[in-house]
C-alpha cells in the first residue's frame, strides 16, 4: 500500500467518524429545538458534507483495492465512534459496551484479513 | 428512550431498515466501482468517475434512504449503542456472499463473524432489558 493510499484511507475514516458525531449532535439538538433553526441546519449540512467526502474517497479506493482489504479500516470506526461519543457527547459508556465495541472491531478485522 | 414512537416510527425498526439498505448498497458499490475502474488515472482517486456506473447510482439511492433512517435512529438511540449495532452489516456482507454467491468462508473468517456476534450481543443485551422494563 502506498503512502497516498494510506493518506486517503485515514482521511476517509476521519471524515466518516466526525460526520457521525456531528450528525448525532444535530439530531439531539433537533429533539428540543426542532428542525427549523440555523444551528441544526448548519450541523446537519457539515455532517452530510463530511459523509459525502468519505463516500467519494471510498469509491476512489474501491477502484484500487478489494473491499475485504479496505474493510478493517472501517472496522476501526466502531471503536473510534464509541469512544468519541462517550468523550465528546458525554454518553454513558459501560465496560460492557466498550468490550462489545472492541469485539465487533476485532471480528470485522479478522473477517477482512482471512 | 422514553416515549419512543411505535410502528414504522420505531427507532429499532428504522435501525434494521438502515442496515438492510447499507448491506445491499455495499455490494452494488463494489460491483459498480469495479465496472468503471480506471486505476491509472489520478482523477479517479476522487471516486467521481464511479458515477458513470448505473449500479453506483442505485447504491446512492439506497445510501440516501439508509441515511434518513439513520438520522431518525440518532434522534432516539445513543450513538454508543446504535453505531456498534449498525455494524451487524459487517457479518451480513460475508454471509450474503456465502449464501447468494456461493463464496467459501474460511475458519478464520467464521471466528471473526463469531467475535462480531458476541460483541453485538454484549451491546444489545442491556438495551433489550431496558426495553422490557418500559
PDB file of C-alpha atoms in Angstrom:
ATOM      1  CA  UNK A   1       0.000   0.000   0.000  1.00  0.00           C
ATOM      2  CA  UNK A   2       1.399   3.381  -0.973  1.00  0.00           C
ATOM      3  CA  UNK A   3       1.609   6.381   1.358  1.00  0.00           C
ATOM      4  CA  UNK A   4      -1.001   8.065  -0.840  1.00  0.00           C
ATOM      5  CA  UNK A   5      -3.463   5.199  -0.361  1.00  0.00           C
ATOM      6  CA  UNK A   6      -2.889   5.258   3.405  1.00  0.00           C
ATOM      7  CA  UNK A   7      -3.473   9.019   3.414  1.00  0.00           C
ATOM      8  CA  UNK A   8      -6.814   8.653   1.621  1.00  0.00           C
ATOM      9  CA  UNK A   9      -7.882   5.770   3.899  1.00  0.00           C
ATOM     10  CA  UNK A  10      -7.166   7.869   7.012  1.00  0.00           C
ATOM     11  CA  UNK A  11      -8.935  10.975   5.636  1.00  0.00           C
ATOM     12  CA  UNK A  12     -11.938   8.881   4.620  1.00  0.00           C
ATOM     13  CA  UNK A  13     -12.130   7.270   8.090  1.00  0.00           C
ATOM     14  CA  UNK A  14     -11.659  10.596   9.907  1.00  0.00           C
ATOM     15  CA  UNK A  15     -14.359  12.374   7.936  1.00  0.00           C
ATOM     16  CA  UNK A  16     -16.757   9.455   8.500  1.00  0.00           C
ATOM     17  CA  UNK A  17     -16.183   9.438  12.275  1.00  0.00           C
ATOM     18  CA  UNK A  18     -16.518  13.236  12.516  1.00  0.00           C
ATOM     19  CA  UNK A  19     -19.712  13.113  10.415  1.00  0.00           C
ATOM     20  CA  UNK A  20     -21.357  10.600  12.779  1.00  0.00           C
ATOM     21  CA  UNK A  21     -20.554  12.697  15.863  1.00  0.00           C
ATOM     22  CA  UNK A  22     -21.752  15.935  14.258  1.00  0.00           C
ATOM     23  CA  UNK A  23     -24.965  14.344  12.934  1.00  0.00           C
ATOM     24  CA  UNK A  24     -25.700  12.836  16.345  1.00  0.00           C
ATOM     25  CA  UNK A  25     -25.284  16.262  17.913  1.00  0.00           C
ATOM     26  CA  UNK A  26     -27.565  17.785  15.241  1.00  0.00           C
ATOM     27  CA  UNK A  27     -30.309  15.210  15.867  1.00  0.00           C
ATOM     28  CA  UNK A  28     -30.026  15.561  19.655  1.00  0.00           C
ATOM     29  CA  UNK A  29     -30.365  19.308  19.231  1.00  0.00           C
ATOM     30  CA  UNK A  30     -33.415  18.889  16.983  1.00  0.00           C
ATOM     31  CA  UNK A  31     -35.263  16.991  19.731  1.00  0.00           C
ATOM     32  CA  UNK A  32     -35.558  20.138  21.798  1.00  0.00           C
ATOM     33  CA  UNK A  33     -35.258  22.927  19.218  1.00  0.00           C
ATOM     34  CA  UNK A  34     -36.950  21.369  16.164  1.00  0.00           C
ATOM     35  CA  UNK A  35     -35.669  21.233  12.600  1.00  0.00           C
ATOM     36  CA  UNK A  36     -36.138  24.849  11.565  1.00  0.00           C
ATOM     37  CA  UNK A  37     -33.207  26.648  13.072  1.00  0.00           C
ATOM     38  CA  UNK A  38     -29.782  27.750  11.904  1.00  0.00           C
ATOM     39  CA  UNK A  39     -27.800  25.602  14.324  1.00  0.00           C
ATOM     40  CA  UNK A  40     -29.489  22.350  13.307  1.00  0.00           C
ATOM     41  CA  UNK A  41     -29.225  23.192   9.594  1.00  0.00           C
ATOM     42  CA  UNK A  42     -25.527  24.014   9.768  1.00  0.00           C
ATOM     43  CA  UNK A  43     -24.646  20.931  11.854  1.00  0.00           C
ATOM     44  CA  UNK A  44     -26.648  18.654   9.532  1.00  0.00           C
ATOM     45  CA  UNK A  45     -25.049  20.287   6.475  1.00  0.00           C
ATOM     46  CA  UNK A  46     -21.490  19.853   7.830  1.00  0.00           C
ATOM     47  CA  UNK A  47     -22.226  16.235   8.811  1.00  0.00           C
ATOM     48  CA  UNK A  48     -23.706  15.450   5.391  1.00  0.00           C
ATOM     49  CA  UNK A  49     -20.784  17.146   3.612  1.00  0.00           C
ATOM     50  CA  UNK A  50     -18.263  15.061   5.598  1.00  0.00           C
ATOM     51  CA  UNK A  51     -20.227  11.871   4.800  1.00  0.00           C
ATOM     52  CA  UNK A  52     -20.090  12.821   1.101  1.00  0.00           C
ATOM     53  CA  UNK A  53     -16.326  13.376   1.218  1.00  0.00           C
ATOM     54  CA  UNK A  54     -15.872   9.995   2.897  1.00  0.00           C
ATOM     55  CA  UNK A  55     -18.176   8.342   0.305  1.00  0.00           C
ATOM     56  CA  UNK A  56     -16.267   9.584  -2.741  1.00  0.00           C
ATOM     57  CA  UNK A  57     -12.852   8.832  -1.223  1.00  0.00           C
ATOM     58  CA  UNK A  58     -14.066   5.284  -0.522  1.00  0.00           C
ATOM     59  CA  UNK A  59     -15.303   4.980  -4.112  1.00  0.00           C
ATOM     60  CA  UNK A  60     -11.840   6.045  -5.306  1.00  0.00           C
ATOM     61  CA  UNK A  61     -10.190   3.466  -3.017  1.00  0.00           C
ATOM     62  CA  UNK A  62     -12.574   0.692  -4.129  1.00  0.00           C
ATOM     63  CA  UNK A  63     -11.284   1.126  -7.682  1.00  0.00           C
ATOM     64  CA  UNK A  64      -7.801   0.188  -6.478  1.00  0.00           C
ATOM     65  CA  UNK A  65      -8.288  -2.269  -3.620  1.00  0.00           C
ATOM     66  CA  UNK A  66     -10.556  -5.164  -2.698  1.00  0.00           C
ATOM     67  CA  UNK A  67     -13.446  -4.421  -0.391  1.00  0.00           C
ATOM     68  CA  UNK A  68     -12.059  -7.036   2.008  1.00  0.00           C
ATOM     69  CA  UNK A  69      -8.765  -5.119   2.140  1.00  0.00           C
ATOM     70  CA  UNK A  70     -10.429  -1.792   2.953  1.00  0.00           C
ATOM     71  CA  UNK A  71     -12.866  -3.210   5.494  1.00  0.00           C
ATOM     72  CA  UNK A  72     -10.520  -3.486   8.502  1.00  0.00           C
ATOM     73  CA  UNK A  73     -10.186   0.283   8.462  1.00  0.00           C
ATOM     74  CA  UNK A  74     -13.974   0.653   8.509  1.00  0.00           C
ATOM     75  CA  UNK A  75     -13.987  -1.838  11.385  1.00  0.00           C
ATOM     76  CA  UNK A  76     -11.866   0.547  13.458  1.00  0.00           C
ATOM     77  CA  UNK A  77     -14.636   3.146  13.165  1.00  0.00           C
ATOM     78  CA  UNK A  78     -16.653   1.194  15.772  1.00  0.00           C
ATOM     79  CA  UNK A  79     -14.000   1.811  18.446  1.00  0.00           C
ATOM     80  CA  UNK A  80     -13.395   5.443  17.418  1.00  0.00           C
ATOM     81  CA  UNK A  81     -17.073   6.383  17.287  1.00  0.00           C
ATOM     82  CA  UNK A  82     -17.969   4.619  20.540  1.00  0.00           C
ATOM     83  CA  UNK A  83     -15.100   6.225  22.459  1.00  0.00           C
ATOM     84  CA  UNK A  84     -15.572   9.692  20.952  1.00  0.00           C
ATOM     85  CA  UNK A  85     -19.335   9.580  21.580  1.00  0.00           C
ATOM     86  CA  UNK A  86     -18.555   8.952  25.244  1.00  0.00           C
ATOM     87  CA  UNK A  87     -15.932  11.724  25.397  1.00  0.00           C
ATOM     88  CA  UNK A  88     -17.365  14.416  23.128  1.00  0.00           C
ATOM     89  CA  UNK A  89     -21.108  13.764  23.524  1.00  0.00           C
ATOM     90  CA  UNK A  90     -20.906  12.628  27.176  1.00  0.00           C
ATOM     91  CA  UNK A  91     -22.844   9.431  26.520  1.00  0.00           C
ATOM     92  CA  UNK A  92     -22.698   6.657  29.124  1.00  0.00           C
ATOM     93  CA  UNK A  93     -20.061   4.099  28.249  1.00  0.00           C
ATOM     94  CA  UNK A  94     -20.176   0.969  30.386  1.00  0.00           C
ATOM     95  CA  UNK A  95     -17.386  -1.638  30.489  1.00  0.00           C
ATOM     96  CA  UNK A  96     -19.819  -3.954  28.718  1.00  0.00           C
ATOM     97  CA  UNK A  97     -20.356  -1.528  25.809  1.00  0.00           C
ATOM     98  CA  UNK A  98     -16.602  -0.957  25.475  1.00  0.00           C
ATOM     99  CA  UNK A  99     -15.899  -4.687  25.403  1.00  0.00           C
ATOM    100  CA  UNK A 100     -18.706  -5.174  22.864  1.00  0.00           C
ATOM    101  CA  UNK A 101     -17.268  -2.456  20.594  1.00  0.00           C
ATOM    102  CA  UNK A 102     -13.747  -3.941  20.821  1.00  0.00           C
ATOM    103  CA  UNK A 103     -15.024  -7.453  19.981  1.00  0.00           C
ATOM    104  CA  UNK A 104     -17.012  -6.126  16.994  1.00  0.00           C
ATOM    105  CA  UNK A 105     -13.948  -4.267  15.668  1.00  0.00           C
ATOM    106  CA  UNK A 106     -11.682  -7.287  16.221  1.00  0.00           C
ATOM    107  CA  UNK A 107     -14.216  -9.540  14.493  1.00  0.00           C
ATOM    108  CA  UNK A 108     -14.504  -7.217  11.466  1.00  0.00           C
ATOM    109  CA  UNK A 109     -10.704  -7.113  11.154  1.00  0.00           C
ATOM    110  CA  UNK A 110     -10.457 -10.920  11.430  1.00  0.00           C
ATOM    111  CA  UNK A 111     -13.155 -11.343   8.751  1.00  0.00           C
ATOM    112  CA  UNK A 112     -11.316  -8.943   6.451  1.00  0.00           C
ATOM    113  CA  UNK A 113      -7.823 -10.411   6.756  1.00  0.00           C
ATOM    114  CA  UNK A 114      -8.945 -14.046   6.489  1.00  0.00           C
TER     115      UNK A 114
ATOM    116  CA  UNK B   1     -35.546   6.306  25.095  1.00  0.00           C
ATOM    117  CA  UNK B   2     -38.768   7.330  26.854  1.00  0.00           C
ATOM    118  CA  UNK B   3     -41.922   7.961  24.819  1.00  0.00           C
ATOM    119  CA  UNK B   4     -40.429   6.326  21.785  1.00  0.00           C
ATOM    120  CA  UNK B   5     -42.706   6.033  18.766  1.00  0.00           C
ATOM    121  CA  UNK B   6     -44.117   2.646  17.786  1.00  0.00           C
ATOM    122  CA  UNK B   7     -44.946   1.059  14.415  1.00  0.00           C
ATOM    123  CA  UNK B   8     -42.973   2.344  11.434  1.00  0.00           C
ATOM    124  CA  UNK B   9     -41.558   5.092  13.628  1.00  0.00           C
ATOM    125  CA  UNK B  10     -39.969   2.558  15.972  1.00  0.00           C
ATOM    126  CA  UNK B  11     -36.258   3.524  16.036  1.00  0.00           C
ATOM    127  CA  UNK B  12     -35.187  -0.153  16.246  1.00  0.00           C
ATOM    128  CA  UNK B  13     -37.151  -0.962  13.087  1.00  0.00           C
ATOM    129  CA  UNK B  14     -35.540   2.061  11.397  1.00  0.00           C
ATOM    130  CA  UNK B  15     -32.110   0.829  12.511  1.00  0.00           C
ATOM    131  CA  UNK B  16     -32.904  -2.515  10.815  1.00  0.00           C
ATOM    132  CA  UNK B  17     -34.038  -0.756   7.613  1.00  0.00           C
ATOM    133  CA  UNK B  18     -30.915   1.398   7.596  1.00  0.00           C
ATOM    134  CA  UNK B  19     -28.700  -1.693   7.968  1.00  0.00           C
ATOM    135  CA  UNK B  20     -30.555  -3.531   5.168  1.00  0.00           C
ATOM    136  CA  UNK B  21     -30.070  -0.589   2.767  1.00  0.00           C
ATOM    137  CA  UNK B  22     -26.348  -0.344   3.621  1.00  0.00           C
ATOM    138  CA  UNK B  23     -25.932  -4.113   3.105  1.00  0.00           C
ATOM    139  CA  UNK B  24     -27.317  -4.011  -0.447  1.00  0.00           C
ATOM    140  CA  UNK B  25     -25.546  -0.737  -1.307  1.00  0.00           C
ATOM    141  CA  UNK B  26     -22.108  -2.131  -0.302  1.00  0.00           C
ATOM    142  CA  UNK B  27     -22.437  -4.981  -2.802  1.00  0.00           C
ATOM    143  CA  UNK B  28     -23.705  -2.627  -5.546  1.00  0.00           C
ATOM    144  CA  UNK B  29     -20.869  -0.130  -4.906  1.00  0.00           C
ATOM    145  CA  UNK B  30     -18.153  -2.745  -5.172  1.00  0.00           C
ATOM    146  CA  UNK B  31     -19.651  -4.105  -8.429  1.00  0.00           C
ATOM    147  CA  UNK B  32     -20.136  -0.592  -9.831  1.00  0.00           C
ATOM    148  CA  UNK B  33     -16.677   0.650  -8.850  1.00  0.00           C
ATOM    149  CA  UNK B  34     -15.048  -2.428 -10.396  1.00  0.00           C
ATOM    150  CA  UNK B  35     -17.045  -1.998 -13.626  1.00  0.00           C
ATOM    151  CA  UNK B  36     -15.740   1.524 -14.276  1.00  0.00           C
ATOM    152  CA  UNK B  37     -12.327   1.271 -12.578  1.00  0.00           C
ATOM    153  CA  UNK B  38      -9.571   3.460 -14.075  1.00  0.00           C
ATOM    154  CA  UNK B  39      -6.682   2.743 -11.702  1.00  0.00           C
ATOM    155  CA  UNK B  40      -4.172   4.640 -13.835  1.00  0.00           C
ATOM    156  CA  UNK B  41      -5.997   7.960 -13.841  1.00  0.00           C
ATOM    157  CA  UNK B  42      -5.103  10.305 -10.962  1.00  0.00           C
ATOM    158  CA  UNK B  43      -8.585  11.871 -11.109  1.00  0.00           C
ATOM    159  CA  UNK B  44     -10.152   8.529 -10.196  1.00  0.00           C
ATOM    160  CA  UNK B  45      -8.759   8.879  -6.657  1.00  0.00           C
ATOM    161  CA  UNK B  46     -11.666  11.263  -6.087  1.00  0.00           C
ATOM    162  CA  UNK B  47     -14.101   8.432  -6.903  1.00  0.00           C
ATOM    163  CA  UNK B  48     -16.216  10.814  -9.013  1.00  0.00           C
ATOM    164  CA  UNK B  49     -15.742   8.709 -12.160  1.00  0.00           C
ATOM    165  CA  UNK B  50     -17.661   5.995 -10.248  1.00  0.00           C
ATOM    166  CA  UNK B  51     -20.810   7.944 -11.176  1.00  0.00           C
ATOM    167  CA  UNK B  52     -20.518   6.504 -14.706  1.00  0.00           C
ATOM    168  CA  UNK B  53     -21.861   3.222 -13.345  1.00  0.00           C
ATOM    169  CA  UNK B  54     -25.669   2.841 -13.005  1.00  0.00           C
ATOM    170  CA  UNK B  55     -25.087   0.426 -10.116  1.00  0.00           C
ATOM    171  CA  UNK B  56     -23.382   3.243  -8.216  1.00  0.00           C
ATOM    172  CA  UNK B  57     -26.496   5.412  -8.692  1.00  0.00           C
ATOM    173  CA  UNK B  58     -28.743   2.635  -7.291  1.00  0.00           C
ATOM    174  CA  UNK B  59     -26.333   2.350  -4.369  1.00  0.00           C
ATOM    175  CA  UNK B  60     -26.514   6.131  -3.799  1.00  0.00           C
ATOM    176  CA  UNK B  61     -30.325   5.903  -3.697  1.00  0.00           C
ATOM    177  CA  UNK B  62     -30.110   3.196  -1.024  1.00  0.00           C
ATOM    178  CA  UNK B  63     -27.487   5.181   0.895  1.00  0.00           C
ATOM    179  CA  UNK B  64     -29.772   8.232   0.961  1.00  0.00           C
ATOM    180  CA  UNK B  65     -32.615   6.010   2.267  1.00  0.00           C
ATOM    181  CA  UNK B  66     -30.352   4.478   4.918  1.00  0.00           C
ATOM    182  CA  UNK B  67     -29.091   7.949   5.834  1.00  0.00           C
ATOM    183  CA  UNK B  68     -32.628   9.233   6.504  1.00  0.00           C
ATOM    184  CA  UNK B  69     -33.414   6.182   8.665  1.00  0.00           C
ATOM    185  CA  UNK B  70     -30.082   6.636  10.416  1.00  0.00           C
ATOM    186  CA  UNK B  71     -30.762  10.297  11.287  1.00  0.00           C
ATOM    187  CA  UNK B  72     -34.055   9.167  12.790  1.00  0.00           C
ATOM    188  CA  UNK B  73     -32.234   6.469  14.785  1.00  0.00           C
ATOM    189  CA  UNK B  74     -29.735   9.060  16.070  1.00  0.00           C
ATOM    190  CA  UNK B  75     -32.610  11.111  17.382  1.00  0.00           C
ATOM    191  CA  UNK B  76     -33.732   8.298  19.666  1.00  0.00           C
ATOM    192  CA  UNK B  77     -30.807   5.956  20.419  1.00  0.00           C
ATOM    193  CA  UNK B  78     -27.385   6.856  21.916  1.00  0.00           C
ATOM    194  CA  UNK B  79     -24.524   6.656  19.408  1.00  0.00           C
ATOM    195  CA  UNK B  80     -22.561   4.305  21.711  1.00  0.00           C
ATOM    196  CA  UNK B  81     -25.373   1.756  21.272  1.00  0.00           C
ATOM    197  CA  UNK B  82     -26.685   2.488  17.766  1.00  0.00           C
ATOM    198  CA  UNK B  83     -23.362   2.565  15.910  1.00  0.00           C
ATOM    199  CA  UNK B  84     -21.925  -0.772  17.181  1.00  0.00           C
ATOM    200  CA  UNK B  85     -25.317  -2.412  16.463  1.00  0.00           C
ATOM    201  CA  UNK B  86     -25.362  -0.977  12.934  1.00  0.00           C
ATOM    202  CA  UNK B  87     -22.137  -2.912  12.256  1.00  0.00           C
ATOM    203  CA  UNK B  88     -24.181  -6.122  12.098  1.00  0.00           C
ATOM    204  CA  UNK B  89     -23.850  -5.307   8.393  1.00  0.00           C
ATOM    205  CA  UNK B  90     -20.216  -6.432   8.623  1.00  0.00           C
ATOM    206  CA  UNK B  91     -21.312 -10.001   9.179  1.00  0.00           C
ATOM    207  CA  UNK B  92     -24.273  -9.758   6.803  1.00  0.00           C
ATOM    208  CA  UNK B  93     -21.991  -8.913   3.870  1.00  0.00           C
ATOM    209  CA  UNK B  94     -19.734 -12.013   4.120  1.00  0.00           C
ATOM    210  CA  UNK B  95     -22.761 -14.185   4.964  1.00  0.00           C
ATOM    211  CA  UNK B  96     -24.553 -12.735   1.907  1.00  0.00           C
ATOM    212  CA  UNK B  97     -21.568 -13.632  -0.267  1.00  0.00           C
ATOM    213  CA  UNK B  98     -21.619 -17.159   1.186  1.00  0.00           C
ATOM    214  CA  UNK B  99     -25.367 -17.720   0.720  1.00  0.00           C
ATOM    215  CA  UNK B 100     -26.049 -15.871  -2.541  1.00  0.00           C
ATOM    216  CA  UNK B 101     -22.712 -16.004  -4.356  1.00  0.00           C
ATOM    217  CA  UNK B 102     -21.508 -19.416  -3.161  1.00  0.00           C
ATOM    218  CA  UNK B 103     -18.220 -17.989  -1.841  1.00  0.00           C
ATOM    219  CA  UNK B 104     -16.350 -20.058   0.742  1.00  0.00           C
ATOM    220  CA  UNK B 105     -15.859 -18.796   4.291  1.00  0.00           C
ATOM    221  CA  UNK B 106     -12.590 -19.859   5.958  1.00  0.00           C
ATOM    222  CA  UNK B 107     -12.271 -20.938   9.603  1.00  0.00           C
ATOM    223  CA  UNK B 108     -10.586 -17.624  10.485  1.00  0.00           C
ATOM    224  CA  UNK B 109     -13.460 -15.750   8.889  1.00  0.00           C
ATOM    225  CA  UNK B 110     -16.034 -17.781  10.844  1.00  0.00           C
ATOM    226  CA  UNK B 111     -14.081 -16.885  14.021  1.00  0.00           C
ATOM    227  CA  UNK B 112     -14.265 -13.201  13.074  1.00  0.00           C
ATOM    228  CA  UNK B 113     -18.015 -13.493  12.473  1.00  0.00           C
ATOM    229  CA  UNK B 114     -18.384 -15.191  15.888  1.00  0.00           C
ATOM    230  CA  UNK B 115     -16.483 -12.309  17.578  1.00  0.00           C
ATOM    231  CA  UNK B 116     -18.797  -9.740  15.971  1.00  0.00           C
ATOM    232  CA  UNK B 117     -21.873 -11.723  17.088  1.00  0.00           C
ATOM    233  CA  UNK B 118     -20.574 -11.887  20.707  1.00  0.00           C
ATOM    234  CA  UNK B 119     -19.774  -8.146  20.613  1.00  0.00           C
ATOM    235  CA  UNK B 120     -23.242  -7.354  19.236  1.00  0.00           C
ATOM    236  CA  UNK B 121     -24.841  -9.482  21.963  1.00  0.00           C
ATOM    237  CA  UNK B 122     -22.889  -7.587  24.632  1.00  0.00           C
ATOM    238  CA  UNK B 123     -24.062  -4.249  23.241  1.00  0.00           C
ATOM    239  CA  UNK B 124     -27.651  -5.348  22.615  1.00  0.00           C
ATOM    240  CA  UNK B 125     -28.462  -7.191  25.849  1.00  0.00           C
ATOM    241  CA  UNK B 126     -28.661  -4.209  28.223  1.00  0.00           C
ATOM    242  CA  UNK B 127     -30.775  -2.459  25.581  1.00  0.00           C
ATOM    243  CA  UNK B 128     -33.224  -5.368  25.474  1.00  0.00           C
ATOM    244  CA  UNK B 129     -33.520  -5.238  29.268  1.00  0.00           C
ATOM    245  CA  UNK B 130     -34.259  -1.512  29.209  1.00  0.00           C
ATOM    246  CA  UNK B 131     -36.941  -2.090  26.555  1.00  0.00           C
ATOM    247  CA  UNK B 132     -38.563  -4.839  28.648  1.00  0.00           C
ATOM    248  CA  UNK B 133     -38.901  -2.536  31.625  1.00  0.00           C
ATOM    249  CA  UNK B 134     -40.680   0.135  29.591  1.00  0.00           C
TER     250      UNK B 134
END
